[in-house]
Amino acid sequence: MTEIYQADRIEEAAQALRDGQLVAFPTETVFGLGAIASNDQAVQAVYQVKGRPSDNPLIVHLAHKEDLFDYVKDLTPDQRSWVKKLQDAFWPGPLTLILPVKEDVFAPTVTGGLDTVGLRMPDHPLTLQLIEAVGFPLVGPSANLSGKPSPTKLDHVRHDFDGKIAGILASQPTRIGVESTVLDLSDPRGLFILRPGHIARGEIEAVLDGPEVSYPDQLRVEADQQPKAPGMKYRHYSPHETVYAVTADRMAEVIQAHADQAIFCAGREACLAGLPAVAQTYSLGPDLKTATQRLFDALRGADDCSDIDLILVEWIDEGEASAGYQNRLLKASVQVFD
């Protein structure tokens, strides 16, 4: 049985990790599945328990900003300057930085064979205490079965991994609800966002005050290519039933076109108001912030409904601010009605 560690049992959770076991922990984004980043057997267990492809690299979580420099190498003056500016602005927080990694500091399975690593400092006091107690950084991919919606609640983790991992560090639902923005600082061609998230491109550019930040030509790599960041190669966030992303002004039309099906409809309050009757609705709250925080819970809720044929989720376009929400919903959806 998986142990639930309350805040006064952090040392027990840390000991389980030091013993090579897996412990899930909360962050401001989603719950992560933790293992000591230098323990190759434990890191391999993360891949095995999740059913995660071995070429999909893991992000390493740090307890202190300055720890980053213990694990990266050959930084140019520009890279060092960018790191310090970004850390001052966004750490602890939902920004992962990809940089050249020193040899032999992490288990080889952490990087998936790459010469770079993604590092971040999570903005959650319990998890920072946990990493500090362990005495070494932790890997922390989302604590869900690979391909399924990421966990924003303790119960989501327990649903996927009860009896399969040593424990879960208990906490309230996560504050942001989607994984961190991943920024690649290692590419000589420029600075690239490999995974959109809560921190938008414009915010990063404002902090760096000079370099342009862009998206690569494609955020998805081909089957024979190695992804530099999670989420670039494999299908994610997918419930069992078909998901359509639908703008609020087309939601009623799509519902009526599928009137013979049992529909689960998730949208913001204004979107749900006045819609034709459906089998089940889920409120994403009043605005983009709450919609992002609740998106994965909505997809998991739909997955738990045995009598649903189709899932409709509101498509929200508020420019760069909605990039993280759109990215996750696109990965879950088969079609967008906009």
mmCIF file of C-alpha atoms in Angstrom:
data_model
loop_
_atom_site.group_PDB
_atom_site.id
_atom_site.type_symbol
_atom_site.label_atom_id
_atom_site.label_comp_id
_atom_site.label_asym_id
_atom_site.label_seq_id
_atom_site.Cartn_x
_atom_site.Cartn_y
_atom_site.Cartn_z
ATOM 1 C CA MET A 1 0.000 0.000 0.000
ATOM 2 C CA THR A 2 1.237 3.486 -0.853
ATOM 3 C CA GLU A 3 1.951 5.657 2.198
ATOM 4 C CA ILE A 4 0.496 9.155 2.470
ATOM 5 C CA TYR A 5 3.103 11.407 4.066
ATOM 6 C CA GLN A 6 1.755 14.488 5.826
ATOM 7 C CA ALA A 7 3.961 17.558 6.281
ATOM 8 C CA ASP A 8 5.294 16.324 9.630
ATOM 9 C CA ARG A 9 6.621 13.149 7.970
ATOM 10 C CA ILE A 10 8.905 14.682 5.358
ATOM 11 C CA GLU A 11 11.947 12.933 6.834
ATOM 12 C CA GLU A 12 10.229 9.544 6.342
ATOM 13 C CA ALA A 13 9.529 10.428 2.719
ATOM 14 C CA ALA A 14 13.141 11.523 2.302
ATOM 15 C CA GLN A 15 14.382 8.248 3.768
ATOM 16 C CA ALA A 16 12.228 6.276 1.334
ATOM 17 C CA LEU A 17 13.836 8.204 -1.523
ATOM 18 C CA ARG A 18 17.333 7.638 -0.123
ATOM 19 C CA ASP A 19 16.467 3.927 0.012
ATOM 20 C CA GLY A 20 15.862 4.004 -3.746
ATOM 21 C CA GLN A 21 12.076 4.085 -3.617
ATOM 22 C CA LEU A 22 9.681 6.396 -5.463
ATOM 23 C CA VAL A 23 7.731 9.160 -3.724
ATOM 24 C CA ALA A 24 5.314 11.529 -5.454
ATOM 25 C CA PHE A 25 5.454 15.165 -4.416
ATOM 26 C CA PRO A 26 3.386 18.310 -5.013
ATOM 27 C CA THR A 27 4.568 21.338 -6.946
ATOM 28 C CA GLU A 28 2.861 24.520 -8.052
ATOM 29 C CA THR A 29 2.285 22.949 -11.493
ATOM 30 C CA VAL A 30 1.371 19.255 -11.131
ATOM 31 C CA PHE A 31 2.383 16.411 -8.801
ATOM 32 C CA GLY A 32 5.754 14.895 -9.704
ATOM 33 C CA LEU A 33 6.991 11.321 -9.370
ATOM 34 C CA GLY A 34 10.217 11.606 -7.417
ATOM 35 C CA ALA A 35 13.435 9.602 -7.382
ATOM 36 C CA ILE A 36 16.991 10.631 -6.532
ATOM 37 C CA ALA A 37 18.498 11.880 -9.790
ATOM 38 C CA SER A 38 21.813 10.067 -9.214
ATOM 39 C CA ASN A 39 20.246 6.656 -8.515
ATOM 40 C CA ASP A 40 20.034 4.924 -11.880
ATOM 41 C CA GLN A 41 17.955 2.012 -10.614
ATOM 42 C CA ALA A 42 15.415 4.361 -9.034
ATOM 43 C CA VAL A 43 15.266 6.536 -12.150
ATOM 44 C CA GLN A 44 14.710 3.445 -14.292
ATOM 45 C CA ALA A 45 11.859 2.530 -11.944
ATOM 46 C CA VAL A 46 10.243 5.902 -12.690
ATOM 47 C CA TYR A 47 10.198 5.047 -16.399
ATOM 48 C CA GLN A 48 8.879 1.553 -15.692
ATOM 49 C CA VAL A 49 6.102 2.551 -13.299
ATOM 50 C CA LYS A 50 4.898 5.322 -15.600
ATOM 51 C CA GLY A 51 5.259 3.248 -18.764
ATOM 52 C CA ARG A 52 7.373 6.128 -20.097
ATOM 53 C CA PRO A 53 9.589 5.709 -23.189
ATOM 54 C CA SER A 54 13.256 5.669 -22.216
ATOM 55 C CA ASP A 55 14.241 8.411 -24.688
ATOM 56 C CA ASN A 56 11.901 10.928 -23.049
ATOM 57 C CA PRO A 57 14.195 12.949 -20.734
ATOM 58 C CA LEU A 58 13.343 13.872 -17.154
ATOM 59 C CA ILE A 59 13.444 17.286 -15.494
ATOM 60 C CA VAL A 60 15.600 17.585 -12.382
ATOM 61 C CA HIS A 61 14.243 19.531 -9.387
ATOM 62 C CA LEU A 62 16.575 21.608 -7.215
ATOM 63 C CA ALA A 63 16.245 22.992 -3.686
ATOM 64 C CA HIS A 64 18.321 26.147 -4.283
ATOM 65 C CA LYS A 65 18.965 28.454 -7.236
ATOM 66 C CA GLU A 66 22.733 28.260 -6.898
ATOM 67 C CA ASP A 67 22.672 24.445 -7.070
ATOM 68 C CA LEU A 68 22.175 24.699 -10.831
ATOM 69 C CA PHE A 69 25.825 25.618 -11.366
ATOM 70 C CA ASP A 70 26.951 22.377 -9.695
ATOM 71 C CA TYR A 71 25.421 20.344 -12.522
ATOM 72 C CA VAL A 72 25.950 22.323 -15.721
ATOM 73 C CA LYS A 73 29.135 22.997 -17.688
ATOM 74 C CA ASP A 74 30.736 25.213 -20.300
ATOM 75 C CA LEU A 75 28.295 28.089 -19.947
ATOM 76 C CA THR A 76 29.068 31.092 -22.094
ATOM 77 C CA PRO A 77 28.945 34.536 -20.467
ATOM 78 C CA ASP A 78 25.580 35.097 -22.175
ATOM 79 C CA GLN A 79 24.175 31.816 -20.871
ATOM 80 C CA ARG A 80 25.351 32.575 -17.351
ATOM 81 C CA SER A 81 23.769 36.028 -17.525
ATOM 82 C CA TRP A 82 20.488 34.638 -18.868
ATOM 83 C CA VAL A 83 20.340 31.998 -16.151
ATOM 84 C CA LYS A 84 20.836 34.518 -13.364
ATOM 85 C CA LYS A 85 18.230 36.917 -14.759
ATOM 86 C CA LEU A 86 15.688 34.134 -15.225
ATOM 87 C CA GLN A 87 16.341 32.649 -11.798
ATOM 88 C CA ASP A 88 15.922 36.051 -10.147
ATOM 89 C CA ALA A 89 12.627 36.611 -11.954
ATOM 90 C CA PHE A 90 11.024 33.171 -11.982
ATOM 91 C CA TRP A 91 12.658 30.795 -9.469
ATOM 92 C CA PRO A 92 11.268 29.185 -7.498
ATOM 93 C CA GLY A 93 8.603 28.785 -10.148
ATOM 94 C CA PRO A 94 7.315 27.048 -13.274
ATOM 95 C CA LEU A 95 10.299 27.586 -15.578
ATOM 96 C CA THR A 96 12.635 24.771 -16.643
ATOM 97 C CA LEU A 97 16.008 25.688 -18.152
ATOM 98 C CA ILE A 98 17.787 23.320 -20.540
ATOM 99 C CA LEU A 99 21.579 23.582 -20.338
ATOM 100 C CA PRO A 100 24.703 21.477 -21.060
ATOM 101 C CA VAL A 101 25.059 18.890 -18.298
ATOM 102 C CA LYS A 102 28.245 17.755 -16.566
ATOM 103 C CA GLU A 103 29.205 14.133 -17.078
ATOM 104 C CA ASP A 104 28.338 11.616 -14.362
ATOM 105 C CA VAL A 105 26.431 13.953 -12.026
ATOM 106 C CA PHE A 106 23.068 12.339 -12.780
ATOM 107 C CA ALA A 107 22.042 8.817 -13.686
ATOM 108 C CA PRO A 108 22.435 8.327 -17.462
ATOM 109 C CA THR A 109 18.735 7.554 -17.816
ATOM 110 C CA VAL A 110 17.814 11.065 -16.601
ATOM 111 C CA THR A 111 18.863 12.748 -19.839
ATOM 112 C CA GLY A 112 17.868 9.975 -22.218
ATOM 113 C CA GLY A 113 21.391 9.997 -23.640
ATOM 114 C CA LEU A 114 21.490 13.741 -24.347
ATOM 115 C CA ASP A 115 24.306 16.101 -23.344
ATOM 116 C CA THR A 116 21.775 18.550 -21.885
ATOM 117 C CA VAL A 117 19.463 18.487 -18.883
ATOM 118 C CA GLY A 118 16.343 20.366 -17.818
ATOM 119 C CA LEU A 119 16.556 21.956 -14.352
ATOM 120 C CA ARG A 120 14.051 23.852 -12.259
ATOM 121 C CA MET A 121 13.347 24.944 -8.691
ATOM 122 C CA PRO A 122 9.703 24.193 -7.818
ATOM 123 C CA ASP A 123 7.627 26.749 -5.941
ATOM 124 C CA HIS A 124 6.256 24.523 -3.199
ATOM 125 C CA PRO A 125 7.572 24.669 0.379
ATOM 126 C CA LEU A 126 6.998 20.986 1.162
ATOM 127 C CA THR A 127 8.845 19.789 -1.902
ATOM 128 C CA LEU A 128 11.745 22.175 -1.314
ATOM 129 C CA GLN A 129 11.968 20.784 2.226
ATOM 130 C CA LEU A 130 11.865 17.252 0.815
ATOM 131 C CA ILE A 131 14.721 17.862 -1.643
ATOM 132 C CA GLU A 132 16.716 19.523 1.122
ATOM 133 C CA ALA A 133 16.115 16.557 3.435
ATOM 134 C CA VAL A 134 17.151 14.059 0.751
ATOM 135 C CA GLY A 135 20.348 15.980 0.108
ATOM 136 C CA PHE A 136 20.313 15.626 -3.683
ATOM 137 C CA PRO A 137 18.092 16.798 -6.568
ATOM 138 C CA LEU A 138 15.075 14.732 -7.577
ATOM 139 C CA VAL A 139 13.692 13.838 -10.964
ATOM 140 C CA GLY A 140 10.006 14.634 -11.065
ATOM 141 C CA PRO A 141 8.013 13.831 -14.204
ATOM 142 C CA SER A 142 4.268 14.158 -13.789
ATOM 143 C CA ALA A 143 3.009 11.460 -11.426
ATOM 144 C CA ASN A 144 0.618 9.770 -13.828
ATOM 145 C CA LEU A 145 0.615 6.806 -16.160
ATOM 146 C CA SER A 146 2.326 7.889 -19.358
ATOM 147 C CA GLY A 147 -0.073 9.392 -21.879
ATOM 148 C CA LYS A 148 -2.824 10.105 -19.364
ATOM 149 C CA PRO A 149 -3.848 13.492 -17.914
ATOM 150 C CA SER A 150 -1.341 14.897 -15.446
ATOM 151 C CA PRO A 151 -2.232 14.852 -11.729
ATOM 152 C CA THR A 152 -3.256 18.063 -10.002
ATOM 153 C CA LYS A 153 -4.660 16.340 -6.890
ATOM 154 C CA LEU A 154 -3.360 13.715 -4.486
ATOM 155 C CA ASP A 155 -6.248 11.433 -5.463
ATOM 156 C CA HIS A 156 -5.123 11.540 -9.101
ATOM 157 C CA VAL A 157 -1.728 10.148 -8.079
ATOM 158 C CA ARG A 158 -3.297 7.531 -5.840
ATOM 159 C CA HIS A 159 -5.616 6.475 -8.684
ATOM 160 C CA ASP A 160 -2.664 5.715 -10.978
ATOM 161 C CA PHE A 161 -0.037 4.462 -8.536
ATOM 162 C CA ASP A 162 -1.596 3.135 -5.331
ATOM 163 C CA GLY A 163 0.456 0.118 -4.305
ATOM 164 C CA LYS A 164 3.081 0.819 -6.991
ATOM 165 C CA ILE A 165 5.160 3.529 -5.281
ATOM 166 C CA ALA A 166 6.351 4.010 -1.711
ATOM 167 C CA GLY A 167 4.400 7.144 -0.940
ATOM 168 C CA ILE A 168 2.853 10.494 -1.766
ATOM 169 C CA LEU A 169 3.665 13.754 -0.002
ATOM 170 C CA ALA A 170 0.226 15.158 0.793
ATOM 171 C CA SER A 171 -0.843 18.637 -0.277
ATOM 172 C CA GLN A 172 -3.780 20.636 -1.569
ATOM 173 C CA PRO A 173 -4.538 20.678 -5.335
ATOM 174 C CA THR A 174 -1.806 22.321 -7.368
ATOM 175 C CA ARG A 175 -2.030 26.062 -7.954
ATOM 176 C CA ILE A 176 -1.211 26.340 -11.680
ATOM 177 C CA GLY A 177 -2.354 23.038 -13.134
ATOM 178 C CA VAL A 178 -0.078 22.588 -16.177
ATOM 179 C CA GLU A 179 3.587 21.671 -16.322
ATOM 180 C CA SER A 180 6.402 24.215 -16.409
ATOM 181 C CA THR A 181 7.472 26.261 -19.397
ATOM 182 C CA VAL A 182 10.625 24.665 -20.843
ATOM 183 C CA LEU A 183 13.208 27.104 -22.217
ATOM 184 C CA ASP A 184 16.225 25.784 -24.126
ATOM 185 C CA LEU A 185 19.319 27.894 -23.463
ATOM 186 C CA SER A 186 21.699 25.349 -25.018
ATOM 187 C CA ASP A 187 20.950 25.822 -28.721
ATOM 188 C CA PRO A 188 23.531 27.992 -30.545
ATOM 189 C CA ARG A 189 20.843 29.102 -33.010
ATOM 190 C CA GLY A 190 18.860 30.952 -30.347
ATOM 191 C CA LEU A 191 16.545 30.661 -27.356
ATOM 192 C CA PHE A 192 13.582 28.332 -27.829
ATOM 193 C CA ILE A 193 10.498 27.464 -25.811
ATOM 194 C CA LEU A 194 10.174 23.694 -26.195
ATOM 195 C CA ARG A 195 7.054 23.418 -24.038
ATOM 196 C CA PRO A 196 4.656 26.315 -23.383
ATOM 197 C CA GLY A 197 3.500 26.796 -19.823
ATOM 198 C CA HIS A 198 2.421 29.330 -17.237
ATOM 199 C CA ILE A 199 5.307 31.702 -17.987
ATOM 200 C CA ALA A 200 4.746 33.263 -21.397
ATOM 201 C CA ARG A 201 7.301 34.125 -24.048
ATOM 202 C CA GLY A 202 6.778 37.868 -23.594
ATOM 203 C CA GLU A 203 7.523 37.620 -19.876
ATOM 204 C CA ILE A 204 10.801 35.829 -20.592
ATOM 205 C CA GLU A 205 11.826 38.331 -23.261
ATOM 206 C CA ALA A 206 11.072 41.229 -20.912
ATOM 207 C CA VAL A 207 13.377 39.768 -18.263
ATOM 208 C CA LEU A 208 16.204 39.003 -20.695
ATOM 209 C CA ASP A 209 15.876 42.475 -22.263
ATOM 210 C CA GLY A 210 17.475 41.760 -25.608
ATOM 211 C CA PRO A 211 17.477 38.196 -26.934
ATOM 212 C CA GLU A 212 14.447 37.087 -28.917
ATOM 213 C CA VAL A 213 12.711 33.969 -27.641
ATOM 214 C CA SER A 214 10.914 31.827 -30.204
ATOM 215 C CA TYR A 215 9.321 28.450 -30.714
ATOM 216 C CA PRO A 216 11.139 25.864 -32.842
ATOM 217 C CA ASP A 217 9.697 25.148 -36.275
ATOM 218 C CA GLN A 218 7.804 22.325 -34.637
ATOM 219 C CA LEU A 219 7.129 21.507 -31.007
ATOM 220 C CA ARG A 220 6.771 17.843 -31.915
ATOM 221 C CA VAL A 221 9.723 15.710 -33.042
ATOM 222 C CA GLU A 222 9.561 12.745 -35.393
ATOM 223 C CA ALA A 223 9.713 9.076 -34.412
ATOM 224 C CA ASP A 224 13.429 8.808 -35.208
ATOM 225 C CA GLN A 225 14.372 12.010 -33.357
ATOM 226 C CA GLN A 226 15.412 12.519 -29.740
ATOM 227 C CA PRO A 227 13.264 14.982 -27.762
ATOM 228 C CA LYS A 228 15.155 17.548 -25.665
ATOM 229 C CA ALA A 229 12.201 18.099 -23.353
ATOM 230 C CA PRO A 230 9.165 16.160 -22.135
ATOM 231 C CA GLY A 231 6.036 16.443 -24.243
ATOM 232 C CA MET A 232 7.724 16.847 -27.634
ATOM 233 C CA LYS A 233 7.365 13.330 -29.038
ATOM 234 C CA TYR A 234 4.694 11.213 -27.390
ATOM 235 C CA ARG A 235 0.933 11.585 -27.096
ATOM 236 C CA HIS A 236 -0.110 13.103 -23.769
ATOM 237 C CA TYR A 237 -3.102 13.935 -21.633
ATOM 238 C CA SER A 238 -5.485 11.564 -23.387
ATOM 239 C CA PRO A 239 -8.701 10.230 -21.835
ATOM 240 C CA HIS A 240 -10.151 7.020 -23.228
ATOM 241 C CA GLU A 241 -12.914 8.773 -25.183
ATOM 242 C CA THR A 242 -12.557 11.180 -28.098
ATOM 243 C CA VAL A 243 -11.881 14.798 -27.140
ATOM 244 C CA TYR A 244 -12.906 17.790 -29.248
ATOM 245 C CA ALA A 245 -11.712 21.307 -28.449
ATOM 246 C CA VAL A 246 -14.537 23.740 -29.190
ATOM 247 C CA THR A 247 -14.792 27.525 -28.958
ATOM 248 C CA ALA A 248 -17.596 28.850 -26.772
ATOM 249 C CA ASP A 249 -19.507 30.273 -29.741
ATOM 250 C CA ARG A 250 -19.595 26.865 -31.460
ATOM 251 C CA MET A 251 -20.241 24.669 -28.426
ATOM 252 C CA ALA A 252 -24.045 24.510 -28.842
ATOM 253 C CA GLU A 253 -23.658 23.699 -32.554
ATOM 254 C CA VAL A 254 -21.268 20.800 -31.874
ATOM 255 C CA ILE A 255 -23.486 19.460 -29.073
ATOM 256 C CA GLN A 256 -26.508 19.458 -31.386
ATOM 257 C CA ALA A 257 -24.512 17.750 -34.152
ATOM 258 C CA HIS A 258 -23.742 14.903 -31.723
ATOM 259 C CA ALA A 259 -27.117 14.797 -30.002
ATOM 260 C CA ASP A 260 -27.213 10.997 -30.247
ATOM 261 C CA GLN A 261 -24.096 10.668 -28.059
ATOM 262 C CA ALA A 262 -23.547 10.967 -24.317
ATOM 263 C CA ILE A 263 -21.449 14.116 -23.995
ATOM 264 C CA PHE A 264 -19.164 15.367 -21.221
ATOM 265 C CA CYS A 265 -18.779 19.120 -21.641
ATOM 266 C CA ALA A 266 -16.129 21.194 -19.834
ATOM 267 C CA GLY A 267 -16.028 24.956 -20.187
ATOM 268 C CA ARG A 268 -15.877 28.245 -18.392
ATOM 269 C CA GLU A 269 -19.020 29.424 -16.641
ATOM 270 C CA ALA A 270 -20.051 31.736 -19.477
ATOM 271 C CA CYS A 271 -19.560 28.946 -22.021
ATOM 272 C CA LEU A 272 -21.721 26.458 -20.113
ATOM 273 C CA ALA A 273 -24.586 28.907 -19.562
ATOM 274 C CA GLY A 274 -27.564 28.168 -21.799
ATOM 275 C CA LEU A 275 -26.134 25.135 -23.593
ATOM 276 C CA PRO A 276 -28.349 22.233 -24.691
ATOM 277 C CA ALA A 277 -28.570 19.451 -22.124
ATOM 278 C CA VAL A 278 -25.655 16.994 -22.042
ATOM 279 C CA ALA A 279 -24.890 13.933 -19.942
ATOM 280 C CA GLN A 280 -22.437 15.800 -17.695
ATOM 281 C CA THR A 281 -20.836 19.220 -17.390
ATOM 282 C CA TYR A 282 -17.677 20.402 -15.652
ATOM 283 C CA SER A 283 -17.030 24.049 -14.835
ATOM 284 C CA LEU A 284 -13.576 25.343 -15.664
ATOM 285 C CA GLY A 285 -14.350 28.400 -13.563
ATOM 286 C CA PRO A 286 -14.674 32.030 -14.630
ATOM 287 C CA ASP A 287 -11.446 32.691 -16.519
ATOM 288 C CA LEU A 288 -8.308 31.385 -18.224
ATOM 289 C CA LYS A 289 -6.428 31.004 -14.937
ATOM 290 C CA THR A 290 -9.036 28.700 -13.406
ATOM 291 C CA ALA A 291 -9.540 26.876 -16.705
ATOM 292 C CA THR A 292 -5.836 26.055 -16.862
ATOM 293 C CA GLN A 293 -5.777 24.957 -13.228
ATOM 294 C CA ARG A 294 -8.785 22.660 -13.733
ATOM 295 C CA LEU A 295 -8.124 21.287 -17.230
ATOM 296 C CA PHE A 296 -6.469 18.020 -16.197
ATOM 297 C CA ASP A 297 -9.036 17.434 -13.452
ATOM 298 C CA ALA A 298 -11.753 17.822 -16.081
ATOM 299 C CA LEU A 299 -10.092 15.296 -18.398
ATOM 300 C CA ARG A 300 -9.647 12.842 -15.527
ATOM 301 C CA GLY A 301 -13.255 13.364 -14.466
ATOM 302 C CA ALA A 302 -14.390 12.554 -17.981
ATOM 303 C CA ASP A 303 -12.180 9.468 -17.987
ATOM 304 C CA ASP A 304 -13.913 8.222 -14.836
ATOM 305 C CA CYS A 305 -17.365 8.406 -16.474
ATOM 306 C CA SER A 306 -18.178 4.974 -17.849
ATOM 307 C CA ASP A 307 -21.194 6.122 -19.869
ATOM 308 C CA ILE A 308 -19.610 8.951 -21.874
ATOM 309 C CA ASP A 309 -19.162 8.779 -25.661
ATOM 310 C CA LEU A 310 -17.620 12.174 -26.414
ATOM 311 C CA ILE A 311 -15.719 14.864 -24.489
ATOM 312 C CA LEU A 312 -16.028 18.533 -25.457
ATOM 313 C CA VAL A 313 -13.653 21.054 -23.868
ATOM 314 C CA GLU A 314 -13.767 24.797 -24.423
ATOM 315 C CA TRP A 315 -11.010 26.114 -26.679
ATOM 316 C CA ILE A 316 -9.685 29.389 -25.251
ATOM 317 C CA ASP A 317 -7.607 31.838 -27.259
ATOM 318 C CA GLU A 318 -6.245 34.766 -25.272
ATOM 319 C CA GLY A 319 -2.995 35.096 -27.170
ATOM 320 C CA GLU A 320 0.311 34.144 -25.599
ATOM 321 C CA ALA A 321 -1.275 33.860 -22.138
ATOM 322 C CA SER A 322 -3.259 30.821 -23.280
ATOM 323 C CA ALA A 323 -0.333 28.998 -24.950
ATOM 324 C CA GLY A 324 0.089 26.475 -22.127
ATOM 325 C CA TYR A 325 -3.629 25.697 -21.963
ATOM 326 C CA GLN A 326 -3.870 25.333 -25.735
ATOM 327 C CA ASN A 327 -0.782 23.120 -25.923
ATOM 328 C CA ARG A 328 -2.178 20.628 -23.399
ATOM 329 C CA LEU A 329 -5.674 20.614 -24.881
ATOM 330 C CA LEU A 330 -4.324 20.134 -28.404
ATOM 331 C CA LYS A 331 -2.404 17.066 -27.243
ATOM 332 C CA ALA A 332 -5.594 15.607 -25.766
ATOM 333 C CA SER A 333 -7.852 16.468 -28.717
ATOM 334 C CA VAL A 334 -8.394 14.934 -32.124
ATOM 335 C CA GLN A 335 -10.022 18.045 -33.615
ATOM 336 C CA VAL A 336 -10.477 21.756 -32.901
ATOM 337 C CA PHE A 337 -13.728 23.539 -33.751
ATOM 338 C CA ASP A 338 -12.919 27.251 -33.819
#
